Each structure stands twice: as structure tokens, then as C-alpha cells.
XYZ file of C-alpha atoms in Angstrom:
170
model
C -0.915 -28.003 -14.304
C 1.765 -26.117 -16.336
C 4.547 -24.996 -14.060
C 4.650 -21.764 -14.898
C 0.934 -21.559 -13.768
C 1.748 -23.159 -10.574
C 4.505 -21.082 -10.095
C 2.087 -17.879 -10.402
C -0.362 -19.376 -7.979
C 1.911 -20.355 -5.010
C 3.189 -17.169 -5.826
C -0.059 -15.204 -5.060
C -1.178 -17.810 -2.355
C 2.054 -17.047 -0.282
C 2.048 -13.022 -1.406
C -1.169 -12.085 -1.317
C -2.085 -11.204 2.164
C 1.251 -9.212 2.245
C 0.502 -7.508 -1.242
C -3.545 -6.539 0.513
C -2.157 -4.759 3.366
C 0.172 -2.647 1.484
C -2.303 -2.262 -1.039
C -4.891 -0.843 2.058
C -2.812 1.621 3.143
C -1.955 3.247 -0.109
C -5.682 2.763 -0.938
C -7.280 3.739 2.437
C -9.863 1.127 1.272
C -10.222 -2.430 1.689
C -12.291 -3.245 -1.491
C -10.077 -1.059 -3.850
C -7.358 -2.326 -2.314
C -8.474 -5.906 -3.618
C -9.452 -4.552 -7.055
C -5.714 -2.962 -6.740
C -3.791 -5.872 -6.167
C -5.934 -7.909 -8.748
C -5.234 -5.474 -11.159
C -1.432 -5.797 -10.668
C -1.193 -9.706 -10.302
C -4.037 -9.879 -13.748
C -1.255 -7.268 -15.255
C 1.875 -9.279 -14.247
C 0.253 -12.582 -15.370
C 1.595 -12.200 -18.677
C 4.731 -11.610 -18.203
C 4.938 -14.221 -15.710
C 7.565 -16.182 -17.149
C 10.102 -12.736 -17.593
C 9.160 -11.318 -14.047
C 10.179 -15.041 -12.265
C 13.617 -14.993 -14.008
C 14.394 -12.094 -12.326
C 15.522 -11.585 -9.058
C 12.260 -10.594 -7.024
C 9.260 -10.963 -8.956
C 7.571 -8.913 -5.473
C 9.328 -5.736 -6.598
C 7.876 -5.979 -10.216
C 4.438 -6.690 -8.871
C 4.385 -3.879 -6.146
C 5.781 -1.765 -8.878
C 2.668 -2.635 -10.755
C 0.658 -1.992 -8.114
C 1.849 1.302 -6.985
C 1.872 2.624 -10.546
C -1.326 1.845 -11.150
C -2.691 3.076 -8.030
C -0.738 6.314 -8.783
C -2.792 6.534 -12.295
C -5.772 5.805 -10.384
C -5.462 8.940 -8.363
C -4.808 10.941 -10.981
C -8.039 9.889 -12.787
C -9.684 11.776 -9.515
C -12.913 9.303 -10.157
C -15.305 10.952 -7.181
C -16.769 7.716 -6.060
C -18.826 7.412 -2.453
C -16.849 8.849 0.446
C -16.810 7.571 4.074
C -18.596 9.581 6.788
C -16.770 11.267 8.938
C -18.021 9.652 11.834
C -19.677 6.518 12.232
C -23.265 6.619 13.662
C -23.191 3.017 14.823
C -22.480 2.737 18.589
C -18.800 1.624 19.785
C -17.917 -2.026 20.232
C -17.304 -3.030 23.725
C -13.633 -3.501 24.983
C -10.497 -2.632 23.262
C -11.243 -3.242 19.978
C -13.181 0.172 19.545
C -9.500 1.768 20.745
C -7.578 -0.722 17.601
C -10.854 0.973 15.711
C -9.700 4.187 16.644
C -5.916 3.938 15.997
C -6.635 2.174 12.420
C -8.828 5.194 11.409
C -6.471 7.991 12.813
C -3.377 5.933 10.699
C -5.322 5.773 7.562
C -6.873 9.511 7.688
C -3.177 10.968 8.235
C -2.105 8.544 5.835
C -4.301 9.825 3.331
C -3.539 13.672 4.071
C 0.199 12.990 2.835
C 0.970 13.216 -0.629
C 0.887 10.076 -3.191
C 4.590 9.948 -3.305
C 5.464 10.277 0.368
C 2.009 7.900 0.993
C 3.542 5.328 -1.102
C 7.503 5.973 0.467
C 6.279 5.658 3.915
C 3.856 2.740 3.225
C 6.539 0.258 1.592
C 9.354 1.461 4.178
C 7.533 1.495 7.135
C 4.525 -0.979 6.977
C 6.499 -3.669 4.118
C 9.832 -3.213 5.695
C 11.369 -2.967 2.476
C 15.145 -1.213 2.225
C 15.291 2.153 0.582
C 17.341 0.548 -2.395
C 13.890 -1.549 -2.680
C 11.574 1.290 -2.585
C 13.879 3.402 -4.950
C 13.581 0.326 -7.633
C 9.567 -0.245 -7.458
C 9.629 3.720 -7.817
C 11.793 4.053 -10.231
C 14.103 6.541 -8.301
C 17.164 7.090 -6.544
C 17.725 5.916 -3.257
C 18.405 9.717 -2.133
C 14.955 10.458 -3.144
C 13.296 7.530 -0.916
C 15.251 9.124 1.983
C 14.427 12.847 1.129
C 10.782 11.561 0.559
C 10.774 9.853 3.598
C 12.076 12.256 5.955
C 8.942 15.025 4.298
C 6.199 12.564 5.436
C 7.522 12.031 9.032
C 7.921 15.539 9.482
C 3.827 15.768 8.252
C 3.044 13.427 9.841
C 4.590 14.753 13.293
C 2.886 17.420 12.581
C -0.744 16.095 11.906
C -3.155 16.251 14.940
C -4.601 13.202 14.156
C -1.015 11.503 15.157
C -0.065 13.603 17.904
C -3.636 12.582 19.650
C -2.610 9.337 18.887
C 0.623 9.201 20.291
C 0.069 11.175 23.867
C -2.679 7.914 24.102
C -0.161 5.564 23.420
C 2.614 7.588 25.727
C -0.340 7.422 28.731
């Protein structure tokens, strides 16, 4: 096997999970979160052998993926929506509370705005520094921290998270 290709594949074999979860939470979907991150490791593929020079290939393939996810949502495709509520019965024990906490992190998740949804995703769920978010962005750090700071306050503000927290404060 060529070593470049072998270099791409222990990439994604080590990344991937890593690169799904972020791609879930920008997504609010677990299938198009895998078509996103396909579409961003099939689009980095060919440039393979640039991106690996450079410093962290991550950053160029989260880039990828948060761009294109950002030209997804602005092709406002009206595909199948959720239901609000699910008519199945809830599972026994705690797992219907994770359930619960999942659904009220992704619904205020997906009230913020794409920019502050994708800020607060790679800062807060990928751990990434602001100087890291600023460069898959393509922004100044000052704007990661302004852009930040606008989704916490929403998100403070959302009933959704408020419910959430006085059940975790209990």
C-alpha cells in the first residue's frame, strides 16, 4: 500500500469517531452527520499529500467539514423532520433521562445560529483553542470569543437548558 494512502487511512481510523461527534452536533443528525464527514474526508483525499505537510491536517478537514455543512444549510433542502415527540414508550432506567438530556442539547443547539452552532460546538464539545476555531473559520480570534460569548448568553436563555440544568442542580 502506497504510504500516502496509509497515511490517509490511519488518519481517518484514529479521527473518525472524533470528526462524527462534532459532525452530530453541528448536524443534529446522525446519518447526515456521516454523509458530512464523508464528504469532507472524500474532499480532502486529494489533497492529501498538501494537507499532511502541514501542521494539523484535523484543522483542514474540520474546516472542510464545517464549510460544507455551512453550504448545506444554506441550500435549505426541506428533507423529513423529526417528531416532536416520540410515540414509543420510555426505556426503563436512566437511559431515558441521557435520552432526555441528548435531545434538550441538540434542540437548543439547533435554535442557535450556524455561526455560534459551529463556535460553541468546536470550543466546547472538541476542546479546540479559540486560535483553532478562528483558523477552521477563517476568522479572528476576537470573533470566536465575541461569537462565543452570543451563544452562551442564548443558550442561558433557552428553556430547554434552564429545565435542564435545575435537573442537573436537584
Amino acid at each position: 500500500m502506497d504510504a500516502e494512502v496509509e497515511g490517509f487511512a490511519q488518519f481517518v481510523e484514529a479521527r473518525q469517531h472524533t470528526l462524527q461527534q462534532t459532525a452530530v452536533l453541528l448536524t443534529g443528525d446522525w446519518a447526515l452527520a456521516q454523509d458530512l464527514v464523508q464528504t469532507a474526508l472524500v474532499r480532502s483525499w486529494p489533497r492529501w499529500e498538501r494537507i499532511r505537510r502541514r501542521d494539523d491536517p484535523e484543522i483542514y478537514v474540520r474546516r472542510v467539514m464545517v464549510n460544507t455543512w455551512a453550504t448545506w444549510v444554506r441550500r435549505r433542502w426541506r428533507r423529513e423532520r423529526p417528531a416532536a415527540a416520540v410515540p414509543d414508550s420510555r426505556a426503563p432506567g436512566d437511559v431515558a433521562a441521557e435520552v432526555a438530556v441528548r435531545v434538550a442539547v441538540r434542540s437548543a443547539l439547533g435554535s442557535l445560529p450556524n455561526r455560534q452552532r459551529a463556535v460553541l460546538v468546536l470550543r466546547v464539545f472538541d476542546d479546540l483553542s479559540e486560535a483553532q476555531v478562528a483558523q477552521i473559520l477563517g476568522c479572528p480570534v476576537g470573533t470566536v470569543k465575541s461569537t462565543m460569548a452570543r451563544a452562551l448568553a442564548k443558550l442561558r436563555e433557552d428553556p430547554r437548558m434552564a429545565e435542564l440544568m435545575d435537573r442537573k442542580v436537584r
